[in-house]
Coordinates of C-alpha atoms in Angstrom, one line a residue:
X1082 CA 17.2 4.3 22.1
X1083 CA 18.1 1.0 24.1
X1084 CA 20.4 -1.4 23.5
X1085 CA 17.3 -4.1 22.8
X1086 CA 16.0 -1.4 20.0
X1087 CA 19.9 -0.5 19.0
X1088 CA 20.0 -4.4 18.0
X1089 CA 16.5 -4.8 16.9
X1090 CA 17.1 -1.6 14.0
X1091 CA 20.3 -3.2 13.5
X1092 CA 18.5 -6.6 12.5
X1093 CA 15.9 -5.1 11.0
X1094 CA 18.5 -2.6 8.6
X1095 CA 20.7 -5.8 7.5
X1096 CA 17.7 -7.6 6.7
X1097 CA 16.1 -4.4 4.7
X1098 CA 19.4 -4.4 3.3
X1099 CA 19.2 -8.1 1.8
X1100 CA 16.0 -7.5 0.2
X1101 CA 16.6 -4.3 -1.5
X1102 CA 19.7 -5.8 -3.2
X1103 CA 18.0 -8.5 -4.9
X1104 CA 15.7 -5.6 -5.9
X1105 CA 16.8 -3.2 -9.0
X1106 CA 13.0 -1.8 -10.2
X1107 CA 10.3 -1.0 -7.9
X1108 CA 8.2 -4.3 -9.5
X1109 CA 4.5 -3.2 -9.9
X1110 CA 2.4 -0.3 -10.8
X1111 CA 2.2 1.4 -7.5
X1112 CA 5.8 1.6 -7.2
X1113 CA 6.8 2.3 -10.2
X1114 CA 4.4 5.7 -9.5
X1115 CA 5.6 6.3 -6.4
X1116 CA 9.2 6.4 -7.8
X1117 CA 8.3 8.5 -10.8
X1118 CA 6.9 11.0 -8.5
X1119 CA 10.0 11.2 -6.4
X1120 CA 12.0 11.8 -9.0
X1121 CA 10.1 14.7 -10.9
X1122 CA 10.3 16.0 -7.1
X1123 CA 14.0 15.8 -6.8
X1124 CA 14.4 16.9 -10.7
X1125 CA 12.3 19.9 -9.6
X1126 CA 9.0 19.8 -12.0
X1127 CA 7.3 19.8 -8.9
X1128 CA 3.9 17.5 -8.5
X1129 CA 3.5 17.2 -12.2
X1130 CA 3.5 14.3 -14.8
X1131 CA 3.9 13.5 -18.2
X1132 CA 1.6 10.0 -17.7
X1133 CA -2.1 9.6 -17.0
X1134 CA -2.4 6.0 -15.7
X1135 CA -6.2 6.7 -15.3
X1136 CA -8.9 8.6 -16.5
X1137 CA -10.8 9.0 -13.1
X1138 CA -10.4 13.2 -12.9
X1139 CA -11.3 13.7 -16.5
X1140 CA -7.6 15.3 -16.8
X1141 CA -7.3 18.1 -19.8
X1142 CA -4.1 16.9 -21.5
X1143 CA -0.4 15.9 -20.5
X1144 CA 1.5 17.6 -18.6
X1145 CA -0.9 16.5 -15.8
X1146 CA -1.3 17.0 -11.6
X1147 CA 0.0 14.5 -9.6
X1148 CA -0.9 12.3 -6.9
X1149 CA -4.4 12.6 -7.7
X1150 CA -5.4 9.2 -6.6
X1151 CA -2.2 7.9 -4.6
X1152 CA -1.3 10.1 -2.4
X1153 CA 2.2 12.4 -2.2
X1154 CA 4.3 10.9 1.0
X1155 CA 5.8 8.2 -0.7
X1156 CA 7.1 9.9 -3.6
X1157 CA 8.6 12.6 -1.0
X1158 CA 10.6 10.1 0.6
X1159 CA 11.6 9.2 -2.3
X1160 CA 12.5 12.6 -3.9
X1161 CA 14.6 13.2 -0.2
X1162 CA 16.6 9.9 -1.0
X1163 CA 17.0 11.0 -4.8
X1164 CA 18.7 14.4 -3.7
X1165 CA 21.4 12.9 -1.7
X1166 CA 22.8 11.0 -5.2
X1167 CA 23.6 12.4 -8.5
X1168 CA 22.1 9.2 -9.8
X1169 CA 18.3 9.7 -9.4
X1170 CA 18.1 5.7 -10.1
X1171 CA 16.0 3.4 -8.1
X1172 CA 18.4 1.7 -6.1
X1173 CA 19.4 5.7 -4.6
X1174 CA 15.3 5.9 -4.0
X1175 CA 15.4 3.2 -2.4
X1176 CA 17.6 4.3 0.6
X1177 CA 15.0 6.0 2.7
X1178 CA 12.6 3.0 2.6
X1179 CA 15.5 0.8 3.4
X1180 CA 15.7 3.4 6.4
X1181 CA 11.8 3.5 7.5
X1182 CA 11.8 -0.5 7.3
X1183 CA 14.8 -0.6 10.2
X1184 CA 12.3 1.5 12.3
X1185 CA 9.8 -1.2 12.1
X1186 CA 11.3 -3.4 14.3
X1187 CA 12.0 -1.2 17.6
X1188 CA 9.1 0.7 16.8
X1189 CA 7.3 -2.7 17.2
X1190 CA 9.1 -3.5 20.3
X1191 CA 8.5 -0.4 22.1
X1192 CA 5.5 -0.9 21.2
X1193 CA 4.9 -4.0 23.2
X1194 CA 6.8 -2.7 26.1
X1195 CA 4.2 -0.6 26.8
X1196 CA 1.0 -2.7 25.6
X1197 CA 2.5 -5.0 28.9
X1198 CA 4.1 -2.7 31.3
X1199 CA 1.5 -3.7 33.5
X1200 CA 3.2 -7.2 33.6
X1201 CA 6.0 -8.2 35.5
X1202 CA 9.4 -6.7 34.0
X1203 CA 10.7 -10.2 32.4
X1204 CA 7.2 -10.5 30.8
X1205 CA 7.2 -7.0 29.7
X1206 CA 11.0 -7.8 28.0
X1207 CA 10.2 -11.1 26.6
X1208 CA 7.0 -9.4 25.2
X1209 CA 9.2 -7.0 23.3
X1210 CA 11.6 -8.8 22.2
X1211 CA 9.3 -11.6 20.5
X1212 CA 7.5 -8.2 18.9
X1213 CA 10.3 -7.0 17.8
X1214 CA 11.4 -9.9 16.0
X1215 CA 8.6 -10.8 14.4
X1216 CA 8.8 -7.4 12.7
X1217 CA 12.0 -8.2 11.3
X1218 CA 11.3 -11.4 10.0
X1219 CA 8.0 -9.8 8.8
X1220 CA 6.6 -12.6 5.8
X1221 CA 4.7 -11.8 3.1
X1222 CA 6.0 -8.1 3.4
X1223 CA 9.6 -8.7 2.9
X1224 CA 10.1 -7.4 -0.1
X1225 CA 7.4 -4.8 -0.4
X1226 CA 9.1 -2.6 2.8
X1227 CA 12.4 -1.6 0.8
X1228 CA 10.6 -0.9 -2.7
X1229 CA 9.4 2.7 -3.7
X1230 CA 5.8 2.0 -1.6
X1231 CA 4.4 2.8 1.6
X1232 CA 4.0 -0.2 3.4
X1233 CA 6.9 0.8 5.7
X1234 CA 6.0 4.1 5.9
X1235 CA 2.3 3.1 7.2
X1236 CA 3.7 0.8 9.6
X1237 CA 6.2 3.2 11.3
X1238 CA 2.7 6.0 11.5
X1239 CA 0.5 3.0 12.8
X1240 CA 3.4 2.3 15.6
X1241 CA 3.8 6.0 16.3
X1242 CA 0.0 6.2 16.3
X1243 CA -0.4 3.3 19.3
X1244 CA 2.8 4.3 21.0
X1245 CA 1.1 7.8 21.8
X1246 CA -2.2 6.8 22.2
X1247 CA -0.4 4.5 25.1
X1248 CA 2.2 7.0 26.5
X1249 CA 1.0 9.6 29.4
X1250 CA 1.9 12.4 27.6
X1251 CA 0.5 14.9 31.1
X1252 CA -2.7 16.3 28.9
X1253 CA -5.1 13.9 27.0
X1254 CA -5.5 16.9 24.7
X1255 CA -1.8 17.1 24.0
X1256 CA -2.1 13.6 23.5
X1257 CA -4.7 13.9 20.4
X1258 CA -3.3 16.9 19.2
X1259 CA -0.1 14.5 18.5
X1260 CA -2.5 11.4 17.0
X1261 CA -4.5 14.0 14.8
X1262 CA -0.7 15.2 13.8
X1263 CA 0.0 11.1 12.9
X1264 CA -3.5 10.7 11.1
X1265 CA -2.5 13.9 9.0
X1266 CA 0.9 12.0 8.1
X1267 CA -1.2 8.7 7.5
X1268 CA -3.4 10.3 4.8
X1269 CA -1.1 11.9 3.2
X1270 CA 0.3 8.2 2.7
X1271 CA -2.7 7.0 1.8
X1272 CA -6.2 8.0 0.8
X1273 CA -7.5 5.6 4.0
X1274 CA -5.5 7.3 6.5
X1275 CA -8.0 9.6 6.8
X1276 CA -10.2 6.7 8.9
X1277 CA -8.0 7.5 12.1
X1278 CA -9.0 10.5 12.4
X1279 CA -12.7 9.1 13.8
X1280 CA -10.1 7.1 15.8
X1281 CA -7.6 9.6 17.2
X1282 CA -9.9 11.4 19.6
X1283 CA -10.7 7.9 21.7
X1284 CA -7.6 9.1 23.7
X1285 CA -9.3 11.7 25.1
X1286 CA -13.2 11.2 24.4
X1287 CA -14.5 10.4 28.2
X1288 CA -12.8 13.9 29.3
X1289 CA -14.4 16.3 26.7
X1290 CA -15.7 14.9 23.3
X1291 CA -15.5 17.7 21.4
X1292 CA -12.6 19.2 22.7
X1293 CA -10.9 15.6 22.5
X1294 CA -12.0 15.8 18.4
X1295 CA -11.4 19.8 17.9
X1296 CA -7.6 18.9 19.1
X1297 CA -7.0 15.4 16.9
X1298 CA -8.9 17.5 13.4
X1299 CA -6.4 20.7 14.4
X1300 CA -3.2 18.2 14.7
X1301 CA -4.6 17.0 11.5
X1302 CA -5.1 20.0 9.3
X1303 CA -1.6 21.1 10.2
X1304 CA -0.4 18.1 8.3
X1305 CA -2.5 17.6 5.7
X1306 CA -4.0 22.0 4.9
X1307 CA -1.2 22.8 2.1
X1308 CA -2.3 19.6 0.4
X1309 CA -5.7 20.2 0.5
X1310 CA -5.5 23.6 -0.6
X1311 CA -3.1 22.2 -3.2
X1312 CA -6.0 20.1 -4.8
X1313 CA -8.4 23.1 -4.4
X1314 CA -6.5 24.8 -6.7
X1315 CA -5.4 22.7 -9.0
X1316 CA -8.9 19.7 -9.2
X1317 CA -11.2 22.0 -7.6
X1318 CA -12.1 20.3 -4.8
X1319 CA -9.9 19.7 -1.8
X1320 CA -10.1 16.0 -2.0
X1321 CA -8.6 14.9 -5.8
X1322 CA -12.3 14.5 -8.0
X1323 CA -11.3 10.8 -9.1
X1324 CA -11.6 9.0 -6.2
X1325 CA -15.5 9.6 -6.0
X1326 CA -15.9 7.8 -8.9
X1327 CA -14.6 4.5 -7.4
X1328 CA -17.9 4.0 -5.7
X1329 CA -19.7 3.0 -9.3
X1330 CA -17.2 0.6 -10.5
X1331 CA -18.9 -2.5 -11.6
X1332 CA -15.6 -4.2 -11.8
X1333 CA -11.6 -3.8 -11.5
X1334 CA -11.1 -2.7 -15.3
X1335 CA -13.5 0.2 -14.7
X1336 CA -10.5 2.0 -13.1
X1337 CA -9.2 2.8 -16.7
X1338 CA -12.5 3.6 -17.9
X1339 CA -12.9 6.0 -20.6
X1340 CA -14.6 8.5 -20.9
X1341 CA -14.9 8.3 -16.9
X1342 CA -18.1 10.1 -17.2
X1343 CA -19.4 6.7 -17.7
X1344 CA -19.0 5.6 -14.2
X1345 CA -22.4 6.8 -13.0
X1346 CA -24.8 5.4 -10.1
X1347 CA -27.1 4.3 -12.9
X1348 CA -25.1 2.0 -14.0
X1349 CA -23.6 0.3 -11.2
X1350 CA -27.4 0.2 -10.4
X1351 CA -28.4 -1.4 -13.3
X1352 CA -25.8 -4.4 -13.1
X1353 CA -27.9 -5.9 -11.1
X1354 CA -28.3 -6.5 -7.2
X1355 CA -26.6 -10.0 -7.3
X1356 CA -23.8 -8.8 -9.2
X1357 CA -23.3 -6.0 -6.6
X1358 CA -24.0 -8.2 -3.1
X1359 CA -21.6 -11.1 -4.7
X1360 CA -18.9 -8.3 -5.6
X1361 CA -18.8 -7.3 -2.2
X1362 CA -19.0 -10.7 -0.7
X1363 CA -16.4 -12.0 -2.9
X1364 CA -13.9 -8.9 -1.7
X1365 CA -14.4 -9.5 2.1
X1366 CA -13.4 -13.2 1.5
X1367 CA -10.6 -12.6 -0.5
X1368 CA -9.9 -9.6 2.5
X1369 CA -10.4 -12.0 5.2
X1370 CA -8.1 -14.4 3.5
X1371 CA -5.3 -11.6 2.9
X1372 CA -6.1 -10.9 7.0
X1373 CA -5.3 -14.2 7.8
X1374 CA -2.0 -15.4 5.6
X1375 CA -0.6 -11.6 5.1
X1376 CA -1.0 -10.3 8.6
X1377 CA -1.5 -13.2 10.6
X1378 CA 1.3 -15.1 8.4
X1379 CA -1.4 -18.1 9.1
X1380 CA 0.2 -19.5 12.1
X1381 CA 0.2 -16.0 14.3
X1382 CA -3.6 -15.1 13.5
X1383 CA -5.2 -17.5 16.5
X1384 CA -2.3 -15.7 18.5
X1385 CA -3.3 -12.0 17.3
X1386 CA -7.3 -13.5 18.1
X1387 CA -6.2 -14.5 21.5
X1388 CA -4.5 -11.7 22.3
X1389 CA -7.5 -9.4 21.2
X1390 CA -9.5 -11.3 23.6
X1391 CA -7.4 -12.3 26.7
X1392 CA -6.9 -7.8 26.6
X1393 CA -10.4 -6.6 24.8
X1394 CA -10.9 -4.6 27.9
X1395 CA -7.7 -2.0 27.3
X1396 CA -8.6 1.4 25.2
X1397 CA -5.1 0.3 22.6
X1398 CA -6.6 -3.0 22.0
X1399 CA -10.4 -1.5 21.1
X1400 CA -9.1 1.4 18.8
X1401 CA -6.2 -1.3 17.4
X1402 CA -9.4 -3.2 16.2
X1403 CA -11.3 -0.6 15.0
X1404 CA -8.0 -0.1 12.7
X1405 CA -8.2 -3.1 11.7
X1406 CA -12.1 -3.8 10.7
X1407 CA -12.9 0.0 9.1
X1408 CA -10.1 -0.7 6.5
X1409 CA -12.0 -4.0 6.1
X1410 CA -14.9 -2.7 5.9
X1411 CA -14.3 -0.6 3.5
X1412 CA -12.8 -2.0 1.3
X1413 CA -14.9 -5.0 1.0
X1414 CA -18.1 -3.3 1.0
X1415 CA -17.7 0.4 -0.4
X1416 CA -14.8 -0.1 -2.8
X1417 CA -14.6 -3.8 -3.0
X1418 CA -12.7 -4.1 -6.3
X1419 CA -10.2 -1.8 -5.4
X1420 CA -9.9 -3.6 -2.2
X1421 CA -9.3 -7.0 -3.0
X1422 CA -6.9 -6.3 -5.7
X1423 CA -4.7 -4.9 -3.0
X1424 CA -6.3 -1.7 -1.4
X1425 CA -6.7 -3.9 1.6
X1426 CA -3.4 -5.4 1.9
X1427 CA -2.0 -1.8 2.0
X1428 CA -4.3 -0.5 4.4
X1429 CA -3.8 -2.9 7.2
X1430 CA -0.1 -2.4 7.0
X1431 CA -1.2 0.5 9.8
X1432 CA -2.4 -2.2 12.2
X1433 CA 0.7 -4.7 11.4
X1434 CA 2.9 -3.6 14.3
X1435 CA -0.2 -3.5 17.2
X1436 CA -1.1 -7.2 15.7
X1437 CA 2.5 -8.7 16.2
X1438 CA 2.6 -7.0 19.5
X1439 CA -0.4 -9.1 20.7
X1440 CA 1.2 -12.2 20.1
X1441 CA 3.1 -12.8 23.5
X1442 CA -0.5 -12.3 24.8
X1443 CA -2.2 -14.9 22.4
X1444 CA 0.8 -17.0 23.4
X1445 CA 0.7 -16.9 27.1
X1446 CA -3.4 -17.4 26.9
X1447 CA -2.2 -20.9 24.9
X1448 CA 0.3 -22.1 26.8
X1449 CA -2.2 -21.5 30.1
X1450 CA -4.8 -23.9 28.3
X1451 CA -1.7 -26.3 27.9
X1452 CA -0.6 -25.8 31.5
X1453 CA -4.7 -26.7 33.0
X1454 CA -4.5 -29.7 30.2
X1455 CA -1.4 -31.4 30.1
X1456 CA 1.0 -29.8 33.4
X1457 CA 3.2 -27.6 31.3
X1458 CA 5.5 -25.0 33.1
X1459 CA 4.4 -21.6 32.0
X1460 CA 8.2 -19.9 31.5
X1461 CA 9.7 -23.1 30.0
X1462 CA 6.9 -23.8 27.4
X1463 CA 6.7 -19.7 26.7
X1464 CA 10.4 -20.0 26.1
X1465 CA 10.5 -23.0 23.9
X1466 CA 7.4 -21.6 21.6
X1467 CA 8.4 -18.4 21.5
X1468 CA 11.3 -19.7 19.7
X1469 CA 9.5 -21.8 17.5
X1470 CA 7.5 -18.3 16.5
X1471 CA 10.4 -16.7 15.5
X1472 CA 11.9 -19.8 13.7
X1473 CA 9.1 -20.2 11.6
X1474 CA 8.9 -16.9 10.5
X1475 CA 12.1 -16.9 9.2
X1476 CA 11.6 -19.7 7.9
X1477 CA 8.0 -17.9 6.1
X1478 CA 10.4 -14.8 5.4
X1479 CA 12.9 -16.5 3.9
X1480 CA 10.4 -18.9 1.3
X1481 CA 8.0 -15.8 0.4
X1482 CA 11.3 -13.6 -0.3
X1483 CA 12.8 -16.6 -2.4
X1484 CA 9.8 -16.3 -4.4
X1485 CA 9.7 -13.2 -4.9
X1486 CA 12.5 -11.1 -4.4
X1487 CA 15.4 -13.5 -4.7
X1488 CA 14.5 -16.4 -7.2
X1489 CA 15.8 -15.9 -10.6
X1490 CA 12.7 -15.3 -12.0
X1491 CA 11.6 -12.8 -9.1
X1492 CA 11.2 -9.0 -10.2
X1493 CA 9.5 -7.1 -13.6
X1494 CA 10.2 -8.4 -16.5
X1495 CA 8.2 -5.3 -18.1
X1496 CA 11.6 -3.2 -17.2
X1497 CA 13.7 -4.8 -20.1
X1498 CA 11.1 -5.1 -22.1
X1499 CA 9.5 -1.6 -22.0
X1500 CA 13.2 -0.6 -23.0
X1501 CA 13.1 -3.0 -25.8
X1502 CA 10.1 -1.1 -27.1
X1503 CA 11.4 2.3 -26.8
X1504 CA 14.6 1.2 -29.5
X1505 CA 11.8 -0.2 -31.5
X1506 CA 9.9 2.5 -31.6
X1507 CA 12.9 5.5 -32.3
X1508 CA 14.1 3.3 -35.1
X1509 CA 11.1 3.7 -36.6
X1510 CA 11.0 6.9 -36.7
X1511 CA 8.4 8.3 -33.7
X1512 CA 9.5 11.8 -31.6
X1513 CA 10.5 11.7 -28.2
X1514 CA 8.3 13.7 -27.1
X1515 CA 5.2 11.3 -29.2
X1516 CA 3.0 9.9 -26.5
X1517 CA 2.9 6.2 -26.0
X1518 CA -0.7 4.2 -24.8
X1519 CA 0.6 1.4 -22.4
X1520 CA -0.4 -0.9 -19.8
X1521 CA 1.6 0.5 -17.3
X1522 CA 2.5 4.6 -18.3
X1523 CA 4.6 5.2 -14.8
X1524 CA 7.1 2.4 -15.4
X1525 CA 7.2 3.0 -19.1
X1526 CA 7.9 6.6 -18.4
X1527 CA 10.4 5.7 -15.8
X1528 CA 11.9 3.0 -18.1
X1529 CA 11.9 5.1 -21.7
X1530 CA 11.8 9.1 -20.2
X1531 CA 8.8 9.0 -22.5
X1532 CA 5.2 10.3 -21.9
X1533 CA 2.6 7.6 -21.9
X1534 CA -1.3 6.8 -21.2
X1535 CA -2.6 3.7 -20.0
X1536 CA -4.8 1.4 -22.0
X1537 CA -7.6 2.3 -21.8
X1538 CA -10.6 -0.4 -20.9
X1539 CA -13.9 -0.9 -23.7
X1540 CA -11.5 -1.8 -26.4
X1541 CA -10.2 -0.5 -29.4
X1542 CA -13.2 2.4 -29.7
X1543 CA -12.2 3.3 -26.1
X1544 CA -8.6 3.3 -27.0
X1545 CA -9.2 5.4 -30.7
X1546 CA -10.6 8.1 -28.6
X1547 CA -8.2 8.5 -25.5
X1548 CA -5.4 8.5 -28.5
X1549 CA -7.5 11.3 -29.9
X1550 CA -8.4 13.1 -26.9
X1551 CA -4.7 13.5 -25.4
X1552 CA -2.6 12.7 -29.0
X1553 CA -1.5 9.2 -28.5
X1554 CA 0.0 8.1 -31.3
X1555 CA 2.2 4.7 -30.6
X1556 CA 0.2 2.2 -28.9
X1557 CA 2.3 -0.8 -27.2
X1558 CA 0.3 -3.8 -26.3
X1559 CA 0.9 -7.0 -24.9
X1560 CA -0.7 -10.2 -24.1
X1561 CA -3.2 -11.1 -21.1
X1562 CA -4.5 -7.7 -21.1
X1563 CA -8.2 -8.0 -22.4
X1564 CA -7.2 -7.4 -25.8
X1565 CA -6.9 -11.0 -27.2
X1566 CA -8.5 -10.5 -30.4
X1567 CA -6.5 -7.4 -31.2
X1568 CA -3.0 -9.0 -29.8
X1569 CA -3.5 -12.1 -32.3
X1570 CA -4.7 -10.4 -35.2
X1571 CA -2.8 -7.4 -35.3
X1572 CA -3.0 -6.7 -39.3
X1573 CA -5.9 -4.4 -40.8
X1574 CA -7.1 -3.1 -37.7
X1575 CA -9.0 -0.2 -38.0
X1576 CA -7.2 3.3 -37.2
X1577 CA -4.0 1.5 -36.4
X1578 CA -1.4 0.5 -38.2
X1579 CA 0.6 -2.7 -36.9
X1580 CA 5.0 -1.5 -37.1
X1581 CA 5.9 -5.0 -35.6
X1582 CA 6.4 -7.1 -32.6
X1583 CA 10.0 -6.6 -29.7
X1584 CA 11.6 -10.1 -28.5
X1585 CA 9.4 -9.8 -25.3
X1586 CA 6.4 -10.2 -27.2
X1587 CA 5.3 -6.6 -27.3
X1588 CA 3.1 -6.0 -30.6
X1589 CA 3.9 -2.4 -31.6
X1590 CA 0.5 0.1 -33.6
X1591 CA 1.1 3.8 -35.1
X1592 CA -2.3 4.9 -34.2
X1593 CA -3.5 6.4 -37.3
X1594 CA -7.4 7.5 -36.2
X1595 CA -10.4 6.3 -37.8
X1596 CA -10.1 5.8 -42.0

């Protein structure tokens, strides 16, 4: 490593470092499942759970597979950072992510070294070093690298991805042999990762097409064949059942249907062709608009546009785009609920590094137009905006993580009170082992060691029969979650029986069945 990437980890690991400080819970759903996984990993029950936070594989009971809609690697690194501590707490968890963010930045760098070695050598450096420090001052994602997720993890595959597909490695074979390798590690991040593999094979496509794709899916199954026959045996199909059922959703909620059986083609049919074009046209503006602030951070994006442009003719900059508009693609058109609520912002995480590394192109291509229009003097003006770049984003990195790693009122506030309810509930007499329906089973579970379900969505009648289904009996409900009617009028409901409300506002039912 050189000394420019030696300083650029450096940077990148102290300001990892501030982040996950301020951070003591992984904040949000997807986390919080990531970090339970890890830790049944590390405790050694293996990829198995005592939650079900949906319903999608039609699961038998608790104790239940894991990972059958979020994929493993995340909880791995996890698990690997849990067995180094005695204290299998977040904060230990969080080390390896702190760890994978640091890459980011030199990752990025080296990158744009060799997006520009074409240019003149003091180019090429300033290229890199205004990469690399955009990834450490990285915006909207500061925050979200060092938490139990796998936006750092996708970034440092989506580096490694366009580093290789750059470098001469002697054989284009060789070459997607490694990329199919990287796409195996990419899906086993996340479910999407499986779109490079259509892209891995461009390295070597004009030489032999189907040798070029037999190498990239060979590099691939290496990766990714224990997991697949993992789901074989345990969901029956090598791809985890659940996921299919995303295509019917008529909205968000319908990921905690129950029964899931309901989520048919006849009726995302029958809700109507405007409801299904406006769904999809709704995602891909909320998309474009997570495109624009999240990756672009706003003030980059006309930069990342230029740069496409001003080097649209180089193989890197054609597959980096196809990265880019498949994710988007998907998930505005094929699973655009799951998209917009955030499906999209972790997919283009992959693409994050190639886009900053475009920058010092999009930035020479404006200061050119300033230098035909108004005289400016191409290294001075370069050098005097590419320091404005980097101020702002610190500036951006520094306001986004005040609001929401930092702030006072930054963080989870379901950590304290998921604990709140768990007292409630012993001193009232339920078993440890009773099973709680909550809004969010993996950070109750990480929270109380207790086994939960989610909420289940079509009300109480949906919720009487998941509790009878999988033997729910304590059912912890709070407000804003679709249940108004039962929140405010919590007496003489029927089959549950209301035990009282926690200090957090958490309304407390023994879930009696129907009378």
């Amino acid at each position: 490593m050189n000394r420019r990437n030696v300083i650029l980890f450096a940077a990148g690991l102290a300001i990892s470092l501030i982040s996950a400080s301020f951070q003591h819970a992984p904040g949000y759903m997807d986390s919080d499942y990531y970090m339970l996984g890890g830790r049944n990993l590390a405790s050694g029950e293996g990829f198995t759970e005592w939650i079900l936070w949906n319903y999608l594989d039609s699961p038998a009971g608790l104790p239940h597979p894991s990972h059958g809609y979020w994929m493993p690697l995340t909880s791995i690194i996890a698990a690997i950072s849990l067995a180094f501590s005695a204290d299998a707490g977040f904060n230990q968890a969080q080390w390896g992510f702190v760890l994978v963010s640091a890459l980011v930045p030199p990752l990025t760098a080296t990158l744009a070294g060799r997006l520009y070695s074409e240019s003149g050598q003091k180019r090429r450096l300033r290229a890199a070093w205004l990469a690399g420090l955009l990834a450490v001052f990285p915006g909207y994602y500061f925050g979200f690298l060092t938490t139990t997720d796998s936006f750092g993890l996708y970034m440092v595959l989506g580096a490694a991805f366009f580093i290789v597909l750059i470098r001469d490695t002697g054989s284009p074979f060789r070459k997607t042999f490694l990329l199919g390798i990287i796409t195996g590690l990419m899906h086993l991040t996340r479910a999407d990762g499986f779109i490079w593999l259509f892209l891995a094979p461009a390295a070597a496509w004009q030489k032999d097409a189907k040798r070029a794709a037999g190498s990239a899916v060979g590099g691939y199954f290496i990766v990714m064949a224990a997991w697949l026959f993992r789901n074989q045996a345990v969901f029956g199909s090598p791809l985890a059942p659940g996921g299919s059922r995303a295509f019917w959703w008529v909205r968000y909620d319908d990921l905690f249907a129950f029964p899931p059986e309901i989520l048919t083609f006849q009726r995302w049919w029958s809700a109507g062709l405007a409801a299904i074009v406006n769904a999809r046209v709704t995602a891909a503006g909320q998309n474009l608009l997570s495109a624009i602030a999240v990756n672009g951070m706003v003030f980059l994006f006309p930069l990342m546009l230029a740069g496409i442009w001003q080097m649209r003719s180089k193989q890197v900059v054609r597959v980096g785009v196809a990265g880019w508009a498949l994710p988007y693609l998907l998930m505005s058109f094929v699973f655009p609920f799951a998209g917009a609520r955030g499906g999209f912002f972790h997919a283009a995480a992959a693409v994050q590094p190639f886009l900053w590394a475009l920058v010092p192109e999009g930035l020479a291509a404006f200061v050119a137009w300033g230098q035909h229009l108004r005289n400016w003097k191409p290294a001075e003006a370069e050098r005097i905006f590419g320091v404005g770049i980097i101020f702002i984003a610190v500036l951006a990195t520094a306001l986004l993580g005040w609001l929401r790693v930092i702030s006072p009122g930054a963080g989870d506030p379901a950590v304290s009170a998921y604990r709140e309810a768990a007292i409630f509930i012993s001193r009232n007499g339920s078993p440890d082992e009773a099973i709680v329906m909550v809004n969010n089973p993996p950070g109750f579970a990480l929270e109380t060691g207790r086994p939960a379900i989610v909420i289940p969505d079509g009300g109480l009648p949906a919720i009487l029969a998941a509790a009878d289904r999988f033997g729910a009996t304590i059912l912890v409900l709070g407000p804003e979650q679709g249940l108004e009617d039962l929140y405010d009028d919590p007496e003489g409901q029927e089959g549950l029986v209301f035990m009282g409300s926690t200090s957090a506002g958490l309304k407390v039912f023994s879930i009696v069945g129907e009378r």
